[in-house]
Amino acid sequence: MKPSVIRALLKLVQQSDVISFAGGTPDAELFPRPLLAELASKAILEQGRLSLQYGETVGYRPFREEVCRYLRGKGIACEAENILITTGSQEGLFLLSMALLDPGDRILVEEPSYLGALLTFRNFQGQCMPVHCGPDGLDPAELEKTLESGLPAHPKFLYTIPSFQNPAGSTLPDAARKRLMELAVRRGLLVVEDDPYGELNYSGEPLKPVKSHDPGHQAVYLGSFSKIAAPGMRLGWVCAAPELIGRLTMAKETVDVCTDVLSQAIATEFFKSGALASHLDKLCSAYKARRDVMLESIRKFFPAEVQVNQPKGGFFVWAQLPQGLSASRLFPAALEKKVAYVVGEAFHAAEGRGENTLRLTFCAVDETRIAEGIQRLGGVFKDALVAPRR
Ligand SMILES: Cc1ncc(COP(=O)(O)O)c(C=O)c1O
């Protein structure tokens, strides 16, 4: 195991009065606190005999049913037997690795990709094989060529974050989602779709999960309560074939016995209350405004040589500095100006790649500070461009 670069960096950032575009945590002011407090009180007083007791490893039955209903609304065909409740979707990634990976197994991952997944796969001695990911996510045609070349041989699965990806902010268009699923079926490639940000859609164009195009069980879908409501409740779900759910459940027995039943009982009532839709509207309008201010400030204050994507949802803006500039070497200068980001190298499976890239998170900083922070960062980049390069 290796320590996470991001955890180490976040500690540094939290110690000072910096404007941090580094962490990927939601804005705590937007948690639906009064409603959750009311539902928590009911879950303890009225259902406490169940909600304060150990629960079934596979998940609290009423919650599995609510998750099922929610996923069907996204076009995913499922029954409760397809659902495992996990302690955040991070545990879903852990359990999948535990159940599926043997040392040396190859996993296709987007480049760049979510660090928490890369670390998990590596901890189980999986080999992450990068597939290029542009503003429109991975290219199914390129993936097909890679698979046809036979290298890497027999990948165990493809790990993809098709909507508002962490860290690149990219989104796989609807037609490509269908093509990806067709390719996976044709090639017998298992797709692991991680979708914590899909609901944070600022474009107004609905997006269906890749899994909604799955005619059978070629895709595993991971969802999370963290970005749609509250990450501290640590709730996630896996939707997969009943046989795989059985294996993951066996793995989970040895990890944490069951996911916090009280959280599941509260979340069940949250889903049932019908409050999710209006809560999501509130989140999307707040985060969209921040995204717009960040992109507008970047246009104003970043040198033209710095390229950024235009994320249609989620939390992240991905920036590419001109070749020769290093995001990690510029980090101390940024911190001196009291502004922070995450260096992009951390999100690359292959060592030494993405030195000129960085991730900026707009979700937990208010609009005035976003503009101020981007102006400071623009100054750092401008200074670096006129300085002689190493
Ligand atoms: C792509 C992705 N997957 C999974 C997770 C884990 O989320 P959680 O365990 O809180 O559900 C995160 C968290 O940031 C993420 O960005």
Coordinates of C-alpha atoms and ligand atoms in Angstrom, one line a residue:
M1 CA 0.0 0.0 0.0
K2 CA 1.1 3.6 -0.7
P3 CA -0.1 6.7 1.1
S4 CA -2.5 8.8 -1.0
V5 CA -0.9 11.9 -2.4
I6 CA -4.2 13.8 -2.1
R7 CA -4.7 13.1 1.6
A8 CA -1.2 14.4 2.3
L9 CA -1.8 17.4 0.2
L10 CA -5.2 18.2 1.8
K11 CA -3.6 18.3 5.2
L12 CA -1.2 20.9 4.0
V13 CA -4.0 23.0 2.5
Q14 CA -6.3 22.8 5.5
Q15 CA -3.6 24.1 7.8
S16 CA -3.6 27.6 6.2
D17 CA -6.0 30.2 5.1
V18 CA -5.8 29.2 1.4
I19 CA -8.6 29.3 -1.2
S20 CA -8.7 25.6 -1.8
F21 CA -9.7 24.2 -5.2
A22 CA -8.2 20.9 -4.0
G23 CA -10.7 18.8 -2.0
G24 CA -13.6 17.1 -3.7
T25 CA -16.0 17.3 -0.9
P26 CA -19.6 18.7 -1.3
D27 CA -20.5 22.1 0.3
A28 CA -21.7 21.2 3.8
E29 CA -24.1 24.3 3.8
L30 CA -26.1 22.4 1.2
F31 CA -26.8 19.3 3.2
P32 CA -30.5 18.8 3.8
R33 CA -30.1 19.0 7.5
P34 CA -33.6 19.8 8.9
L35 CA -35.2 17.0 6.8
L36 CA -32.5 14.5 7.8
A37 CA -32.8 15.5 11.4
E38 CA -36.6 14.9 11.3
L39 CA -36.1 11.5 9.5
A40 CA -33.3 10.5 11.9
S41 CA -35.5 11.1 14.9
K42 CA -38.3 9.0 13.4
A43 CA -35.9 6.2 12.3
I44 CA -34.7 5.9 15.9
L45 CA -37.9 6.4 17.8
E46 CA -40.3 4.5 15.5
Q47 CA -38.0 1.9 13.9
G48 CA -35.2 1.7 16.4
R49 CA -35.6 -2.0 17.1
L50 CA -34.5 -2.6 13.5
S51 CA -32.4 0.5 12.7
L52 CA -30.2 0.2 15.8
Q53 CA -29.7 -3.5 15.4
Y54 CA -27.2 -5.4 13.2
G55 CA -28.6 -5.7 9.7
E56 CA -28.4 -8.0 6.8
T57 CA -25.0 -7.9 5.0
V58 CA -26.6 -7.3 1.6
G59 CA -28.5 -4.3 2.9
Y60 CA -31.6 -3.1 4.8
R61 CA -34.5 -4.5 2.6
P62 CA -36.6 -1.4 2.4
F63 CA -33.5 0.6 1.4
R64 CA -32.6 -1.9 -1.3
E65 CA -36.2 -1.6 -2.6
E66 CA -36.0 2.2 -2.7
V67 CA -32.6 2.1 -4.5
C68 CA -34.1 -0.3 -7.0
R69 CA -37.0 2.1 -7.6
Y70 CA -34.6 5.0 -8.0
L71 CA -32.4 3.1 -10.5
R72 CA -35.4 2.0 -12.5
G73 CA -36.2 5.7 -12.9
K74 CA -32.8 6.1 -14.5
G75 CA -33.6 3.3 -17.0
I76 CA -31.7 0.5 -15.3
A77 CA -33.7 -2.8 -15.2
C78 CA -33.3 -4.3 -11.7
E79 CA -34.9 -6.1 -8.8
A80 CA -33.9 -6.0 -5.1
E81 CA -31.8 -9.2 -5.7
N82 CA -29.5 -7.1 -8.0
I83 CA -28.7 -4.6 -5.2
L84 CA -26.0 -4.6 -2.5
I85 CA -25.8 -1.7 -0.1
T86 CA -22.2 -0.6 0.6
T87 CA -20.5 1.8 3.0
G88 CA -20.0 4.4 0.3
S89 CA -19.3 3.5 -3.3
Q90 CA -15.6 3.3 -2.3
E91 CA -16.5 0.1 -0.5
G92 CA -18.1 -1.1 -3.7
L93 CA -14.8 -0.7 -5.5
F94 CA -13.0 -2.5 -2.6
L95 CA -15.4 -5.4 -2.6
L96 CA -15.3 -5.8 -6.4
S97 CA -11.5 -5.9 -6.2
M98 CA -11.6 -8.4 -3.4
A99 CA -14.1 -10.6 -5.3
L100 CA -12.7 -10.3 -8.8
L101 CA -9.0 -9.5 -8.8
D102 CA -6.1 -11.9 -8.7
P103 CA -2.5 -10.6 -8.4
G104 CA -1.3 -9.3 -11.8
D105 CA -4.8 -9.0 -13.3
R106 CA -5.2 -6.2 -15.8
I107 CA -7.9 -3.5 -15.5
L108 CA -8.7 -1.0 -18.2
V109 CA -8.9 2.5 -16.7
E110 CA -9.5 5.9 -18.1
E111 CA -6.5 8.2 -18.2
P112 CA -6.8 10.2 -16.0
S113 CA -9.1 8.4 -13.4
Y114 CA -10.3 8.5 -9.8
L115 CA -7.4 8.1 -7.5
G116 CA -9.4 6.1 -4.9
A117 CA -10.1 3.4 -7.5
L118 CA -6.6 3.3 -8.8
L119 CA -5.3 2.9 -5.3
T120 CA -7.8 0.1 -4.5
F121 CA -7.0 -1.8 -7.7
R122 CA -3.3 -1.5 -6.9
N123 CA -3.7 -2.6 -3.3
F124 CA -5.1 -5.9 -4.8
Q125 CA -2.1 -6.1 -7.1
G126 CA -4.2 -5.3 -10.2
Q127 CA -2.4 -3.7 -13.1
C128 CA -4.1 -0.5 -14.3
M129 CA -3.9 -0.2 -18.1
P130 CA -4.8 3.4 -19.2
V131 CA -7.2 4.2 -22.0
H132 CA -7.2 7.8 -23.2
C133 CA -10.0 10.0 -21.9
G134 CA -10.8 13.3 -23.7
P135 CA -13.5 15.9 -23.0
D136 CA -16.0 13.3 -24.3
G137 CA -14.7 10.6 -22.1
L138 CA -13.2 7.5 -23.5
D139 CA -13.5 6.8 -27.2
P140 CA -15.3 3.4 -27.8
A141 CA -13.5 3.1 -31.3
E142 CA -10.1 3.5 -29.7
L143 CA -11.1 1.0 -26.9
E144 CA -12.1 -1.5 -29.6
K145 CA -8.7 -1.0 -31.4
T146 CA -7.0 -1.6 -28.0
L147 CA -9.0 -4.7 -27.4
E148 CA -8.4 -6.0 -31.0
S149 CA -4.6 -5.5 -30.6
G150 CA -4.8 -8.1 -27.8
L151 CA -2.9 -5.8 -25.5
P152 CA -3.6 -5.9 -22.7
A153 CA -4.6 -9.5 -22.8
H154 CA -7.8 -10.6 -21.0
P155 CA -8.6 -7.4 -19.0
K156 CA -10.7 -8.4 -15.9
F157 CA -12.9 -5.3 -16.4
L158 CA -13.1 -1.7 -17.7
Y159 CA -13.5 0.9 -14.9
T160 CA -15.3 4.0 -16.2
I161 CA -16.8 7.2 -14.8
P162 CA -18.9 8.3 -17.8
S163 CA -20.6 11.3 -16.2
F164 CA -18.8 14.5 -15.1
Q165 CA -15.7 12.4 -14.5
N166 CA -13.4 12.7 -11.5
P167 CA -10.9 14.3 -12.2
A168 CA -11.3 15.3 -15.9
G169 CA -14.9 16.6 -15.8
S170 CA -15.5 14.7 -19.0
T171 CA -18.9 13.2 -20.1
L172 CA -19.4 10.3 -22.5
P173 CA -22.1 11.3 -25.0
D174 CA -25.3 9.2 -25.1
A175 CA -24.6 7.6 -28.5
A176 CA -21.1 6.5 -27.3
R177 CA -22.6 5.0 -24.1
K178 CA -24.7 2.7 -26.3
R179 CA -21.7 1.9 -28.5
L180 CA -19.6 1.1 -25.4
M181 CA -22.2 -1.3 -24.1
E182 CA -22.5 -3.0 -27.5
L183 CA -18.7 -3.4 -27.7
A184 CA -18.6 -4.8 -24.1
V185 CA -21.3 -7.4 -25.0
R186 CA -19.5 -8.3 -28.2
R187 CA -16.2 -8.7 -26.5
G188 CA -17.4 -10.2 -23.2
L189 CA -15.8 -7.2 -21.4
L190 CA -17.2 -6.5 -17.9
V191 CA -17.9 -2.8 -17.5
V192 CA -17.7 -1.2 -14.0
E193 CA -19.6 2.1 -14.2
D194 CA -19.0 4.4 -11.3
D195 CA -21.6 7.2 -11.2
P196 CA -21.5 9.4 -8.1
Y197 CA -21.9 12.7 -10.1
G198 CA -24.5 11.8 -12.7
E199 CA -27.3 13.7 -10.9
L200 CA -25.2 16.9 -10.8
N201 CA -26.1 17.7 -14.4
Y202 CA -26.0 21.5 -15.3
S203 CA -26.7 21.1 -19.0
G204 CA -30.4 20.4 -18.9
E205 CA -29.9 17.4 -21.3
P206 CA -30.8 14.1 -19.5
L207 CA -28.1 11.5 -19.4
K208 CA -28.8 7.8 -19.1
P209 CA -26.3 5.5 -17.4
V210 CA -24.2 3.1 -19.6
K211 CA -25.9 0.3 -17.5
S212 CA -29.3 1.4 -18.9
H213 CA -28.1 0.0 -22.3
D214 CA -27.0 -3.3 -20.8
P215 CA -29.2 -6.2 -22.2
G216 CA -28.1 -8.5 -19.4
H217 CA -25.3 -8.5 -16.8
Q218 CA -22.3 -7.1 -18.7
A219 CA -22.2 -4.0 -16.6
V220 CA -21.9 -3.4 -12.9
Y221 CA -23.3 0.0 -11.7
L222 CA -22.0 1.8 -8.6
G223 CA -24.0 4.6 -7.1
S224 CA -23.6 6.8 -4.0
F225 CA -25.6 8.9 -1.6
S226 CA -22.5 11.1 -1.0
K227 CA -22.9 13.7 -3.7
I228 CA -26.7 13.8 -3.9
A229 CA -27.3 14.2 -0.1
A230 CA -24.6 13.6 2.6
P231 CA -21.3 11.7 2.4
G232 CA -21.1 11.3 6.2
M233 CA -23.9 8.8 6.1
R234 CA -21.5 6.6 4.0
L235 CA -24.1 5.0 1.7
G236 CA -23.5 3.5 -1.7
W237 CA -25.0 0.7 -3.8
V238 CA -23.9 -1.8 -6.4
C239 CA -26.3 -3.1 -9.1
A240 CA -25.1 -6.3 -10.7
A241 CA -26.1 -9.9 -11.5
P242 CA -27.4 -11.8 -8.4
E243 CA -24.5 -14.2 -8.6
L244 CA -22.0 -11.4 -8.3
I245 CA -24.0 -9.7 -5.6
G246 CA -23.7 -13.0 -3.7
R247 CA -20.0 -13.0 -4.0
L248 CA -19.7 -9.3 -3.0
T249 CA -21.9 -10.0 0.0
M250 CA -19.6 -12.8 1.1
A251 CA -16.7 -10.5 0.8
K252 CA -18.5 -7.7 2.7
E253 CA -19.2 -10.1 5.7
T254 CA -15.5 -10.1 6.4
V255 CA -15.1 -6.3 6.0
D256 CA -17.8 -4.6 8.0
V257 CA -20.7 -7.1 8.6
C258 CA -23.2 -4.6 7.3
T259 CA -23.5 -1.0 6.3
D260 CA -24.8 1.3 9.1
V261 CA -28.5 0.4 9.3
L262 CA -29.5 3.7 10.9
S263 CA -28.2 5.6 7.9
Q264 CA -30.0 3.2 5.6
A265 CA -33.3 3.7 7.5
I266 CA -32.9 7.5 7.3
A267 CA -32.1 7.4 3.6
T268 CA -35.1 5.1 2.9
E269 CA -37.4 7.7 4.3
F270 CA -35.5 10.4 2.4
F271 CA -36.1 8.6 -0.9
K272 CA -39.7 7.9 0.0
S273 CA -40.4 11.5 1.0
G274 CA -39.9 12.6 -2.6
A275 CA -37.6 15.4 -1.5
L276 CA -34.7 14.2 -3.6
A277 CA -35.8 16.0 -6.8
S278 CA -36.1 19.4 -5.2
H279 CA -32.9 18.9 -3.3
L280 CA -31.1 18.1 -6.6
D281 CA -32.5 21.2 -8.2
K282 CA -31.1 23.2 -5.3
L283 CA -27.7 21.5 -5.6
C284 CA -27.5 21.9 -9.3
S285 CA -28.4 25.6 -9.3
A286 CA -25.8 26.4 -6.6
Y287 CA -23.0 24.3 -8.2
K288 CA -23.8 25.5 -11.7
A289 CA -23.4 29.1 -10.6
R290 CA -20.0 28.3 -9.1
R291 CA -18.9 26.4 -12.2
D292 CA -19.9 29.4 -14.3
V293 CA -17.9 31.8 -12.2
M294 CA -14.9 29.5 -12.3
L295 CA -15.0 29.2 -16.1
E296 CA -15.6 32.9 -16.5
S297 CA -12.7 33.8 -14.2
I298 CA -10.5 31.3 -16.1
R299 CA -11.3 33.1 -19.3
K300 CA -10.4 36.4 -17.7
F301 CA -7.3 35.6 -15.7
F302 CA -5.6 32.5 -17.0
P303 CA -3.1 32.9 -19.8
A304 CA -4.5 31.7 -23.2
E305 CA -1.8 28.9 -23.3
V306 CA -3.6 27.1 -20.4
Q307 CA -6.3 24.8 -21.7
V308 CA -9.3 23.9 -19.6
N309 CA -12.4 21.7 -20.3
Q310 CA -16.0 22.9 -20.0
P311 CA -17.6 20.4 -17.6
K312 CA -21.4 20.0 -18.1
G313 CA -21.8 18.9 -14.5
G314 CA -20.1 17.5 -11.4
F315 CA -17.4 19.2 -9.4
F316 CA -14.3 19.4 -11.5
V317 CA -12.4 21.6 -14.0
W318 CA -9.4 19.9 -15.6
A319 CA -6.5 22.2 -16.7
Q320 CA -3.5 21.5 -19.0
L321 CA -0.5 23.8 -18.8
P322 CA 1.7 24.1 -21.8
Q323 CA 4.2 21.2 -22.1
G324 CA 7.3 21.9 -20.0
L325 CA 5.4 23.4 -17.1
S326 CA 5.0 21.2 -14.1
A327 CA 1.9 21.5 -11.9
S328 CA 3.7 19.9 -9.0
R329 CA 6.7 22.3 -9.3
L330 CA 4.3 25.3 -9.4
F331 CA 2.3 24.1 -6.4
P332 CA 4.6 25.8 -3.8
A333 CA 4.2 29.1 -5.7
A334 CA 0.4 28.7 -5.7
L335 CA 0.4 27.9 -2.0
E336 CA 2.5 31.0 -1.3
K337 CA -0.3 33.0 -3.0
K338 CA -2.8 31.1 -0.8
V339 CA -4.4 29.1 -3.4
A340 CA -4.4 25.3 -3.9
Y341 CA -5.2 22.6 -6.5
V342 CA -4.5 18.9 -7.0
V343 CA -1.6 18.0 -9.2
G344 CA -2.9 15.9 -12.2
E345 CA -0.1 13.3 -12.0
A346 CA -1.8 11.6 -9.1
F347 CA -4.7 10.6 -11.3
H348 CA -2.6 8.8 -13.9
A349 CA -2.1 5.1 -13.8
A350 CA 1.2 5.3 -15.6
E351 CA 4.0 6.9 -13.7
G352 CA 5.4 10.2 -15.0
R353 CA 2.3 11.1 -17.0
G354 CA 0.2 14.2 -16.8
E355 CA 2.9 16.4 -15.2
N356 CA 1.4 19.5 -16.8
T357 CA -2.2 18.8 -15.6
L358 CA -4.1 19.8 -12.5
R359 CA -7.7 19.5 -11.1
L360 CA -9.7 22.5 -9.8
T361 CA -12.8 21.8 -7.7
F362 CA -15.4 24.6 -7.7
C363 CA -18.1 23.0 -5.4
A364 CA -17.1 24.1 -1.9
V365 CA -15.8 27.6 -2.5
D366 CA -18.1 30.7 -2.7
E367 CA -18.3 32.7 -5.9
T368 CA -16.3 35.7 -4.7
R369 CA -13.5 33.5 -3.5
I370 CA -13.5 31.4 -6.7
A371 CA -12.9 34.6 -8.7
E372 CA -10.2 35.7 -6.3
G373 CA -8.5 32.3 -6.2
I374 CA -8.5 31.9 -10.0
Q375 CA -7.0 35.4 -10.4
R376 CA -4.2 34.5 -8.0
L377 CA -3.6 31.2 -9.9
G378 CA -3.6 33.0 -13.2
G379 CA -0.8 35.2 -11.8
V380 CA 1.2 32.1 -10.9
F381 CA 0.8 30.6 -14.4
K382 CA 1.7 33.9 -16.1
D383 CA 4.9 34.2 -14.0
A384 CA 5.8 30.7 -14.9
L385 CA 5.3 31.3 -18.6
V386 CA 7.8 34.2 -18.6
A387 CA 10.3 32.4 -16.4
P388 CA 13.0 30.3 -18.1
R389 CA 11.8 26.6 -18.2
R390 CA 13.8 23.7 -17.0
Ligands
LIG1 C1 -15.5 8.7 -9.0 C2 -15.7 8.4 -7.5 N1 -16.0 7.2 -7.1 C3 -16.2 6.9 -5.8 C4 -16.1 7.8 -4.9 C5 -16.3 7.4 -3.4 O1 -17.5 8.0 -2.9 P1 -18.2 7.5 -1.6 O2 -17.5 6.3 -1.0 O3 -18.4 8.6 -0.7 O4 -19.6 7.0 -2.2 C6 -15.7 9.2 -5.2 C7 -15.5 10.2 -4.2 O5 -15.1 11.3 -4.4 C8 -15.5 9.4 -6.6 O6 -15.2 10.7 -7.0

